[in-house]
mmCIF file of N, CA and C in Angstrom:
data_model
loop_
_atom_site.group_PDB
_atom_site.id
_atom_site.type_symbol
_atom_site.label_atom_id
_atom_site.label_comp_id
_atom_site.label_asym_id
_atom_site.label_seq_id
_atom_site.Cartn_x
_atom_site.Cartn_y
_atom_site.Cartn_z
ATOM 1 N N MET A 1 -2.564 -8.030 -24.214
ATOM 2 C CA MET A 1 -2.968 -8.508 -22.901
ATOM 3 C C MET A 1 -2.462 -7.541 -21.831
ATOM 4 N N GLU A 2 -3.347 -7.111 -20.939
ATOM 5 C CA GLU A 2 -2.954 -6.197 -19.874
ATOM 6 C C GLU A 2 -2.229 -6.957 -18.772
ATOM 7 N N SER A 3 -1.252 -6.304 -18.184
ATOM 8 C CA SER A 3 -0.560 -6.928 -17.062
ATOM 9 C C SER A 3 -1.408 -6.808 -15.796
ATOM 10 N N VAL A 4 -1.175 -7.724 -14.886
ATOM 11 C CA VAL A 4 -1.896 -7.732 -13.620
ATOM 12 C C VAL A 4 -1.254 -6.706 -12.694
ATOM 13 N N PRO A 5 -2.029 -5.796 -12.124
ATOM 14 C CA PRO A 5 -1.458 -4.829 -11.184
ATOM 15 C C PRO A 5 -0.816 -5.529 -9.987
ATOM 16 N N HIS A 6 0.317 -4.988 -9.563
ATOM 17 C CA HIS A 6 1.081 -5.547 -8.444
ATOM 18 C C HIS A 6 0.959 -4.610 -7.256
ATOM 19 N N ILE A 7 0.400 -5.122 -6.165
ATOM 20 C CA ILE A 7 0.191 -4.338 -4.949
ATOM 21 C C ILE A 7 1.233 -4.766 -3.927
ATOM 22 N N LEU A 8 1.998 -3.822 -3.421
ATOM 23 C CA LEU A 8 2.954 -4.078 -2.356
ATOM 24 C C LEU A 8 2.311 -3.642 -1.049
ATOM 25 N N VAL A 9 2.183 -4.578 -0.106
ATOM 26 C CA VAL A 9 1.565 -4.305 1.183
ATOM 27 C C VAL A 9 2.639 -4.341 2.262
ATOM 28 N N ALA A 10 2.730 -3.267 3.043
ATOM 29 C CA ALA A 10 3.627 -3.204 4.201
ATOM 30 C C ALA A 10 2.750 -3.092 5.444
ATOM 31 N N GLU A 11 2.632 -4.182 6.181
ATOM 32 C CA GLU A 11 1.750 -4.256 7.357
ATOM 33 C C GLU A 11 2.361 -5.224 8.348
ATOM 34 N N ASP A 12 2.634 -4.764 9.561
ATOM 35 C CA ASP A 12 3.290 -5.623 10.546
ATOM 36 C C ASP A 12 2.335 -6.576 11.257
ATOM 37 N N GLU A 13 1.053 -6.326 11.213
ATOM 38 C CA GLU A 13 0.078 -7.250 11.795
ATOM 39 C C GLU A 13 -0.159 -8.370 10.782
ATOM 40 N N ARG A 14 0.434 -9.522 11.038
ATOM 41 C CA ARG A 14 0.450 -10.609 10.051
ATOM 42 C C ARG A 14 -0.939 -11.088 9.632
ATOM 43 N N LEU A 15 -1.845 -11.250 10.588
ATOM 44 C CA LEU A 15 -3.185 -11.722 10.223
ATOM 45 C C LEU A 15 -3.908 -10.706 9.354
ATOM 46 N N GLU A 16 -3.794 -9.432 9.686
ATOM 47 C CA GLU A 16 -4.391 -8.385 8.853
ATOM 48 C C GLU A 16 -3.786 -8.395 7.454
ATOM 49 N N ALA A 17 -2.471 -8.549 7.398
ATOM 50 C CA ALA A 17 -1.772 -8.559 6.110
ATOM 51 C C ALA A 17 -2.225 -9.737 5.254
ATOM 52 N N LEU A 18 -2.304 -10.919 5.860
ATOM 53 C CA LEU A 18 -2.726 -12.115 5.118
ATOM 54 C C LEU A 18 -4.166 -11.995 4.633
ATOM 55 N N ALA A 19 -5.049 -11.485 5.477
ATOM 56 C CA ALA A 19 -6.449 -11.322 5.078
ATOM 57 C C ALA A 19 -6.575 -10.305 3.947
ATOM 58 N N LEU A 20 -5.836 -9.209 4.037
ATOM 59 C CA LEU A 20 -5.873 -8.204 2.976
ATOM 60 C C LEU A 20 -5.321 -8.771 1.672
ATOM 61 N N ALA A 21 -4.204 -9.492 1.759
ATOM 62 C CA ALA A 21 -3.619 -10.096 0.557
ATOM 63 C C ALA A 21 -4.598 -11.069 -0.089
ATOM 64 N N ASP A 22 -5.253 -11.894 0.716
ATOM 65 C CA ASP A 22 -6.218 -12.851 0.198
ATOM 66 C C ASP A 22 -7.368 -12.130 -0.512
ATOM 67 N N THR A 23 -7.839 -11.043 0.084
ATOM 68 C CA THR A 23 -8.922 -10.254 -0.515
ATOM 69 C C THR A 23 -8.491 -9.658 -1.851
ATOM 70 N N LEU A 24 -7.312 -9.057 -1.880
ATOM 71 C CA LEU A 24 -6.832 -8.432 -3.122
ATOM 72 C C LEU A 24 -6.546 -9.466 -4.201
ATOM 73 N N GLU A 25 -5.967 -10.587 -3.815
ATOM 74 C CA GLU A 25 -5.709 -11.654 -4.786
ATOM 75 C C GLU A 25 -7.021 -12.205 -5.341
ATOM 76 N N GLY A 26 -8.052 -12.225 -4.508
ATOM 77 C CA GLY A 26 -9.374 -12.644 -4.964
ATOM 78 C C GLY A 26 -9.960 -11.708 -6.013
ATOM 79 N N GLN A 27 -9.419 -10.504 -6.095
ATOM 80 C CA GLN A 27 -9.831 -9.521 -7.101
ATOM 81 C C GLN A 27 -8.961 -9.600 -8.353
ATOM 82 N N GLY A 28 -8.057 -10.581 -8.389
ATOM 83 C CA GLY A 28 -7.201 -10.757 -9.561
ATOM 84 C C GLY A 28 -5.927 -9.940 -9.531
ATOM 85 N N LEU A 29 -5.577 -9.396 -8.375
ATOM 86 C CA LEU A 29 -4.367 -8.591 -8.240
ATOM 87 C C LEU A 29 -3.215 -9.454 -7.736
ATOM 88 N N ARG A 30 -2.010 -9.076 -8.069
ATOM 89 C CA ARG A 30 -0.816 -9.745 -7.545
ATOM 90 C C ARG A 30 -0.370 -8.973 -6.313
ATOM 91 N N VAL A 31 -0.068 -9.681 -5.237
ATOM 92 C CA VAL A 31 0.249 -9.038 -3.959
ATOM 93 C C VAL A 31 1.579 -9.554 -3.432
ATOM 94 N N THR A 32 2.408 -8.624 -2.958
ATOM 95 C CA THR A 32 3.613 -8.958 -2.222
ATOM 96 C C THR A 32 3.444 -8.408 -0.816
ATOM 97 N N LEU A 33 3.617 -9.273 0.189
ATOM 98 C CA LEU A 33 3.504 -8.862 1.583
ATOM 99 C C LEU A 33 4.876 -8.601 2.178
ATOM 100 N N THR A 34 4.986 -7.494 2.897
ATOM 101 C CA THR A 34 6.159 -7.189 3.703
ATOM 102 C C THR A 34 5.652 -6.765 5.076
ATOM 103 N N HIS A 35 6.534 -6.826 6.077
ATOM 104 C CA HIS A 35 6.066 -6.581 7.435
ATOM 105 C C HIS A 35 6.719 -5.381 8.100
ATOM 106 N N ASN A 36 7.480 -4.615 7.323
ATOM 107 C CA ASN A 36 8.015 -3.338 7.804
ATOM 108 C C ASN A 36 8.488 -2.548 6.595
ATOM 109 N N GLY A 37 8.829 -1.296 6.811
ATOM 110 C CA GLY A 37 9.221 -0.429 5.712
ATOM 111 C C GLY A 37 10.496 -0.858 5.015
ATOM 112 N N LEU A 38 11.455 -1.389 5.759
ATOM 113 C CA LEU A 38 12.708 -1.828 5.148
ATOM 114 C C LEU A 38 12.483 -2.994 4.194
ATOM 115 N N GLU A 39 11.649 -3.957 4.599
ATOM 116 C CA GLU A 39 11.304 -5.057 3.695
ATOM 117 C C GLU A 39 10.599 -4.523 2.443
ATOM 118 N N ALA A 40 9.760 -3.529 2.615
ATOM 119 C CA ALA A 40 9.041 -2.956 1.472
ATOM 120 C C ALA A 40 10.001 -2.266 0.509
ATOM 121 N N ILE A 41 10.979 -1.533 1.035
ATOM 122 C CA ILE A 41 11.972 -0.882 0.170
ATOM 123 C C ILE A 41 12.730 -1.930 -0.632
ATOM 124 N N THR A 42 13.119 -3.022 0.027
ATOM 125 C CA THR A 42 13.823 -4.109 -0.664
ATOM 126 C C THR A 42 12.949 -4.691 -1.763
ATOM 127 N N ALA A 43 11.668 -4.897 -1.468
ATOM 128 C CA ALA A 43 10.748 -5.430 -2.466
ATOM 129 C C ALA A 43 10.588 -4.469 -3.649
ATOM 130 N N LEU A 44 10.513 -3.171 -3.367
ATOM 131 C CA LEU A 44 10.400 -2.186 -4.452
ATOM 132 C C LEU A 44 11.642 -2.171 -5.334
ATOM 133 N N GLU A 45 12.799 -2.403 -4.743
ATOM 134 C CA GLU A 45 14.046 -2.457 -5.515
ATOM 135 C C GLU A 45 14.120 -3.723 -6.364
ATOM 136 N N SER A 46 13.451 -4.793 -5.907
ATOM 137 C CA SER A 46 13.488 -6.070 -6.618
ATOM 138 C C SER A 46 12.574 -6.094 -7.835
ATOM 139 N N GLY A 47 11.515 -5.325 -7.795
ATOM 140 C CA GLY A 47 10.581 -5.328 -8.910
ATOM 141 C C GLY A 47 9.561 -4.226 -8.767
ATOM 142 N N PRO A 48 8.996 -3.785 -9.871
ATOM 143 C CA PRO A 48 8.060 -2.662 -9.819
ATOM 144 C C PRO A 48 6.731 -3.044 -9.175
ATOM 145 N N ALA A 49 6.125 -2.095 -8.525
ATOM 146 C CA ALA A 49 4.778 -2.250 -7.971
ATOM 147 C C ALA A 49 3.881 -1.208 -8.621
ATOM 148 N N SER A 50 2.612 -1.514 -8.713
ATOM 149 C CA SER A 50 1.625 -0.576 -9.253
ATOM 150 C C SER A 50 1.093 0.352 -8.178
ATOM 151 N N LEU A 51 1.167 -0.112 -6.907
ATOM 152 C CA LEU A 51 0.604 0.635 -5.797
ATOM 153 C C LEU A 51 1.227 0.121 -4.502
ATOM 154 N N LEU A 52 1.438 1.027 -3.559
ATOM 155 C CA LEU A 52 1.941 0.687 -2.234
ATOM 156 C C LEU A 52 0.828 0.908 -1.226
ATOM 157 N N MET A 53 0.565 -0.117 -0.394
ATOM 158 C CA MET A 53 -0.345 0.013 0.743
ATOM 159 C C MET A 53 0.504 -0.155 1.984
ATOM 160 N N THR A 54 0.482 0.837 2.885
ATOM 161 C CA THR A 54 1.339 0.762 4.059
ATOM 162 C C THR A 54 0.640 1.198 5.329
ATOM 163 N N ASP A 55 0.984 0.504 6.396
ATOM 164 C CA ASP A 55 0.634 0.941 7.737
ATOM 165 C C ASP A 55 1.607 2.069 8.078
ATOM 166 N N LEU A 56 1.268 2.894 9.049
ATOM 167 C CA LEU A 56 2.211 3.934 9.477
ATOM 168 C C LEU A 56 3.115 3.446 10.592
ATOM 169 N N ARG A 57 2.548 2.772 11.554
ATOM 170 C CA ARG A 57 3.329 2.338 12.715
ATOM 171 C C ARG A 57 3.773 0.893 12.521
ATOM 172 N N MET A 58 5.064 0.732 12.212
ATOM 173 C CA MET A 58 5.669 -0.585 12.008
ATOM 174 C C MET A 58 7.066 -0.576 12.609
ATOM 175 N N PRO A 59 7.570 -1.756 12.965
ATOM 176 C CA PRO A 59 8.943 -1.819 13.475
ATOM 177 C C PRO A 59 9.954 -1.649 12.335
ATOM 178 N N VAL A 60 11.184 -1.451 12.682
ATOM 179 C CA VAL A 60 12.338 -1.335 11.786
ATOM 180 C C VAL A 60 12.313 -0.033 10.997
ATOM 181 N N MET A 61 11.294 0.167 10.161
ATOM 182 C CA MET A 61 11.103 1.430 9.440
ATOM 183 C C MET A 61 9.608 1.689 9.358
ATOM 184 N N ASP A 62 9.171 2.847 9.820
ATOM 185 C CA ASP A 62 7.740 3.145 9.820
ATOM 186 C C ASP A 62 7.248 3.562 8.438
ATOM 187 N N GLY A 63 5.944 3.706 8.334
ATOM 188 C CA GLY A 63 5.326 4.053 7.062
ATOM 189 C C GLY A 63 5.701 5.420 6.535
ATOM 190 N N ASN A 64 5.883 6.403 7.425
ATOM 191 C CA ASN A 64 6.280 7.737 6.971
ATOM 192 C C ASN A 64 7.638 7.702 6.270
ATOM 193 N N GLU A 65 8.588 7.001 6.869
ATOM 194 C CA GLU A 65 9.918 6.896 6.246
ATOM 195 C C GLU A 65 9.839 6.099 4.948
ATOM 196 N N LEU A 66 9.031 5.069 4.932
ATOM 197 C CA LEU A 66 8.829 4.292 3.703
ATOM 198 C C LEU A 66 8.280 5.186 2.596
ATOM 199 N N ILE A 67 7.291 5.997 2.907
ATOM 200 C CA ILE A 67 6.719 6.902 1.904
ATOM 201 C C ILE A 67 7.773 7.899 1.422
ATOM 202 N N ARG A 68 8.532 8.479 2.338
ATOM 203 C CA ARG A 68 9.589 9.428 1.945
ATOM 204 C C ARG A 68 10.585 8.788 0.978
ATOM 205 N N ARG A 69 11.052 7.609 1.324
ATOM 206 C CA ARG A 69 12.043 6.929 0.470
ATOM 207 C C ARG A 69 11.440 6.495 -0.866
ATOM 208 N N THR A 70 10.192 6.077 -0.818
ATOM 209 C CA THR A 70 9.523 5.678 -2.055
ATOM 210 C C THR A 70 9.339 6.885 -2.973
ATOM 211 N N ARG A 71 8.923 8.017 -2.415
ATOM 212 C CA ARG A 71 8.737 9.234 -3.212
ATOM 213 C C ARG A 71 10.047 9.702 -3.853
ATOM 214 N N ALA A 72 11.170 9.470 -3.184
ATOM 215 C CA ALA A 72 12.463 9.864 -3.745
ATOM 216 C C ALA A 72 12.781 9.058 -5.008
ATOM 217 N N ARG A 73 12.315 7.839 -5.071
ATOM 218 C CA ARG A 73 12.618 6.959 -6.215
ATOM 219 C C ARG A 73 11.478 6.868 -7.213
ATOM 220 N N ARG A 74 10.240 6.842 -6.725
ATOM 221 C CA ARG A 74 9.065 6.686 -7.570
ATOM 222 C C ARG A 74 8.008 7.704 -7.159
ATOM 223 N N PRO A 75 8.199 8.963 -7.514
ATOM 224 C CA PRO A 75 7.304 10.026 -7.028
ATOM 225 C C PRO A 75 5.841 9.855 -7.435
ATOM 226 N N ALA A 76 5.559 9.162 -8.505
ATOM 227 C CA ALA A 76 4.182 9.036 -8.973
ATOM 228 C C ALA A 76 3.486 7.766 -8.478
ATOM 229 N N LEU A 77 4.181 6.917 -7.729
ATOM 230 C CA LEU A 77 3.573 5.673 -7.266
ATOM 231 C C LEU A 77 2.400 5.975 -6.335
ATOM 232 N N PRO A 78 1.224 5.441 -6.632
ATOM 233 C CA PRO A 78 0.085 5.646 -5.734
ATOM 234 C C PRO A 78 0.328 4.953 -4.394
ATOM 235 N N VAL A 79 -0.123 5.590 -3.318
ATOM 236 C CA VAL A 79 0.060 5.057 -1.963
ATOM 237 C C VAL A 79 -1.274 5.105 -1.231
ATOM 238 N N ILE A 80 -1.592 3.995 -0.565
ATOM 239 C CA ILE A 80 -2.728 3.949 0.338
ATOM 240 C C ILE A 80 -2.169 3.700 1.727
ATOM 241 N N VAL A 81 -2.458 4.617 2.640
ATOM 242 C CA VAL A 81 -2.009 4.499 4.026
ATOM 243 C C VAL A 81 -3.142 3.873 4.831
ATOM 244 N N MET A 82 -2.805 2.810 5.569
ATOM 245 C CA MET A 82 -3.769 2.128 6.431
ATOM 246 C C MET A 82 -3.365 2.439 7.870
ATOM 247 N N THR A 83 -4.201 3.198 8.575
ATOM 248 C CA THR A 83 -3.798 3.609 9.918
ATOM 249 C C THR A 83 -4.991 3.909 10.807
ATOM 250 N N ALA A 84 -4.774 3.746 12.090
ATOM 251 C CA ALA A 84 -5.752 4.180 13.074
ATOM 252 C C ALA A 84 -5.424 5.581 13.559
ATOM 253 N N ASP A 85 -4.266 6.093 13.163
ATOM 254 C CA ASP A 85 -3.776 7.389 13.643
ATOM 255 C C ASP A 85 -3.355 8.266 12.463
ATOM 256 N N SER A 86 -4.324 8.808 11.738
ATOM 257 C CA SER A 86 -3.984 9.613 10.566
ATOM 258 C C SER A 86 -3.291 10.911 10.932
ATOM 259 N N GLY A 87 -3.342 11.312 12.204
ATOM 260 C CA GLY A 87 -2.614 12.493 12.636
ATOM 261 C C GLY A 87 -1.110 12.299 12.537
ATOM 262 N N ALA A 88 -0.672 11.046 12.435
ATOM 263 C CA ALA A 88 0.752 10.742 12.333
ATOM 264 C C ALA A 88 1.254 10.792 10.892
ATOM 265 N N LEU A 89 0.359 11.004 9.939
ATOM 266 C CA LEU A 89 0.759 11.047 8.532
ATOM 267 C C LEU A 89 1.559 12.298 8.255
ATOM 268 N N TRP A 90 2.732 12.111 7.704
ATOM 269 C CA TRP A 90 3.672 13.222 7.549
ATOM 270 C C TRP A 90 3.276 14.208 6.468
ATOM 271 N N HIS A 91 2.684 13.769 5.363
ATOM 272 C CA HIS A 91 2.446 14.680 4.241
ATOM 273 C C HIS A 91 1.290 14.179 3.388
ATOM 274 N N PRO A 92 0.058 14.522 3.715
ATOM 275 C CA PRO A 92 -1.063 14.081 2.894
ATOM 276 C C PRO A 92 -0.971 14.642 1.470
ATOM 277 N N GLU A 93 -1.264 13.811 0.523
ATOM 278 C CA GLU A 93 -1.238 14.197 -0.894
ATOM 279 C C GLU A 93 -2.574 13.790 -1.494
ATOM 280 N N SER A 94 -3.289 14.702 -2.057
ATOM 281 C CA SER A 94 -4.645 14.394 -2.506
ATOM 282 C C SER A 94 -4.696 13.476 -3.718
ATOM 283 N N ASP A 95 -3.795 13.611 -4.659
ATOM 284 C CA ASP A 95 -3.918 12.839 -5.890
ATOM 285 C C ASP A 95 -3.138 11.534 -5.888
ATOM 286 N N ARG A 96 -2.137 11.397 -5.074
ATOM 287 C CA ARG A 96 -1.316 10.184 -5.087
ATOM 288 C C ARG A 96 -1.373 9.410 -3.784
ATOM 289 N N LEU A 97 -2.152 9.877 -2.823
ATOM 290 C CA LEU A 97 -2.190 9.233 -1.528
ATOM 291 C C LEU A 97 -3.601 9.263 -0.958
ATOM 292 N N ARG A 98 -4.036 8.117 -0.459
ATOM 293 C CA ARG A 98 -5.327 8.009 0.215
ATOM 294 C C ARG A 98 -5.099 7.393 1.575
ATOM 295 N N VAL A 99 -5.987 7.686 2.496
ATOM 296 C CA VAL A 99 -5.907 7.128 3.839
ATOM 297 C C VAL A 99 -7.129 6.248 4.076
ATOM 298 N N LEU A 100 -6.867 5.026 4.518
ATOM 299 C CA LEU A 100 -7.916 4.130 4.988
ATOM 300 C C LEU A 100 -7.788 4.080 6.501
ATOM 301 N N HIS A 101 -8.820 4.504 7.194
ATOM 302 C CA HIS A 101 -8.784 4.533 8.654
ATOM 303 C C HIS A 101 -9.154 3.156 9.202
ATOM 304 N N LYS A 102 -8.266 2.611 10.034
ATOM 305 C CA LYS A 102 -8.518 1.312 10.668
ATOM 306 C C LYS A 102 -9.531 1.493 11.788
ATOM 307 N N PRO A 103 -10.415 0.562 11.950
ATOM 308 C CA PRO A 103 -10.613 -0.617 11.110
ATOM 309 C C PRO A 103 -11.402 -0.239 9.853
ATOM 310 N N PHE A 104 -11.053 -0.831 8.742
ATOM 311 C CA PHE A 104 -11.757 -0.585 7.489
ATOM 312 C C PHE A 104 -12.243 -1.915 6.935
ATOM 313 N N SER A 105 -13.246 -1.840 6.081
ATOM 314 C CA SER A 105 -13.770 -3.058 5.460
ATOM 315 C C SER A 105 -12.906 -3.411 4.255
ATOM 316 N N PHE A 106 -12.947 -4.687 3.902
ATOM 317 C CA PHE A 106 -12.209 -5.097 2.715
ATOM 318 C C PHE A 106 -12.798 -4.459 1.462
ATOM 319 N N GLN A 107 -14.106 -4.199 1.475
ATOM 320 C CA GLN A 107 -14.724 -3.501 0.341
ATOM 321 C C GLN A 107 -14.157 -2.096 0.212
ATOM 322 N N ALA A 108 -13.914 -1.428 1.335
ATOM 323 C CA ALA A 108 -13.299 -0.092 1.290
ATOM 324 C C ALA A 108 -11.889 -0.183 0.715
ATOM 325 N N ALA A 109 -11.147 -1.218 1.090
ATOM 326 C CA ALA A 109 -9.788 -1.394 0.560
ATOM 327 C C ALA A 109 -9.816 -1.636 -0.940
ATOM 328 N N ILE A 110 -10.715 -2.494 -1.380
ATOM 329 C CA ILE A 110 -10.836 -2.773 -2.815
ATOM 330 C C ILE A 110 -11.218 -1.494 -3.566
ATOM 331 N N GLY A 111 -12.159 -0.728 -3.020
ATOM 332 C CA GLY A 111 -12.559 0.528 -3.654
ATOM 333 C C GLY A 111 -11.414 1.512 -3.743
ATOM 334 N N ALA A 112 -10.611 1.610 -2.690
ATOM 335 C CA ALA A 112 -9.472 2.530 -2.698
ATOM 336 C C ALA A 112 -8.431 2.094 -3.719
ATOM 337 N N VAL A 113 -8.174 0.798 -3.786
ATOM 338 C CA VAL A 113 -7.204 0.291 -4.765
ATOM 339 C C VAL A 113 -7.685 0.585 -6.180
ATOM 340 N N ARG A 114 -8.931 0.292 -6.445
ATOM 341 C CA ARG A 114 -9.475 0.566 -7.789
ATOM 342 C C ARG A 114 -9.389 2.046 -8.129
ATOM 343 N N ALA A 115 -9.739 2.903 -7.189
ATOM 344 C CA ALA A 115 -9.713 4.345 -7.437
ATOM 345 C C ALA A 115 -8.301 4.841 -7.702
ATOM 346 N N MET A 116 -7.317 4.278 -7.010
ATOM 347 C CA MET A 116 -5.929 4.728 -7.185
ATOM 348 C C MET A 116 -5.301 4.174 -8.456
ATOM 349 N N LEU A 117 -5.701 2.963 -8.865
ATOM 350 C CA LEU A 117 -5.110 2.374 -10.070
ATOM 351 C C LEU A 117 -5.837 2.837 -11.327
ATOM 352 N N ASP A 118 -7.127 2.516 -11.404
ATOM 353 C CA ASP A 118 -7.922 2.871 -12.577
ATOM 354 C C ASP A 118 -9.378 2.578 -12.253
ATOM 355 N N PRO A 119 -10.160 3.600 -11.967
ATOM 356 C CA PRO A 119 -11.533 3.367 -11.553
ATOM 357 C C PRO A 119 -12.403 2.724 -12.635
ATOM 358 N N THR A 120 -11.974 2.713 -13.883
ATOM 359 C CA THR A 120 -12.778 2.138 -14.954
ATOM 360 C C THR A 120 -12.443 0.675 -15.217
ATOM 361 N N ARG A 121 -11.364 0.182 -14.608
ATOM 362 C CA ARG A 121 -10.906 -1.173 -14.878
ATOM 363 C C ARG A 121 -11.542 -2.170 -13.910
ATOM 364 N N SER A 122 -11.848 -3.335 -14.402
ATOM 365 C CA SER A 122 -12.379 -4.408 -13.568
ATOM 366 C C SER A 122 -11.246 -5.363 -13.226
ATOM 367 N N PHE A 123 -11.134 -5.716 -11.961
ATOM 368 C CA PHE A 123 -10.146 -6.692 -11.532
ATOM 369 C C PHE A 123 -10.895 -7.941 -11.098
ATOM 370 N N GLY A 124 -10.411 -9.078 -11.525
ATOM 371 C CA GLY A 124 -11.001 -10.335 -11.057
ATOM 372 C C GLY A 124 -12.265 -10.708 -11.768
#
């Protein structure tokens, strides 16, 4: 039996975060919501994630710092950056990092998650 992929979402806009989590859970994925980079780091230390989705501009710890700290511990973890300001992205990586430009559709988010995890696998 395959395990369910675990998506860690770091997004300070609560309604956006809840809607995204609901969409991903509807695809059969397990989702943990955090609202800043520090909460996300704590969540990553508590249990493994299959993929990190993060906003760049968040209070307490921004997405760039979250990505830096995550790369130090889990260099191969796929990351999807959700931002309206991709110019603020510190280090684009073609194979382990994708950018979703806000506003994006939930279908675009699902497609990005599938592409980063396993494009041949069906979720949900």
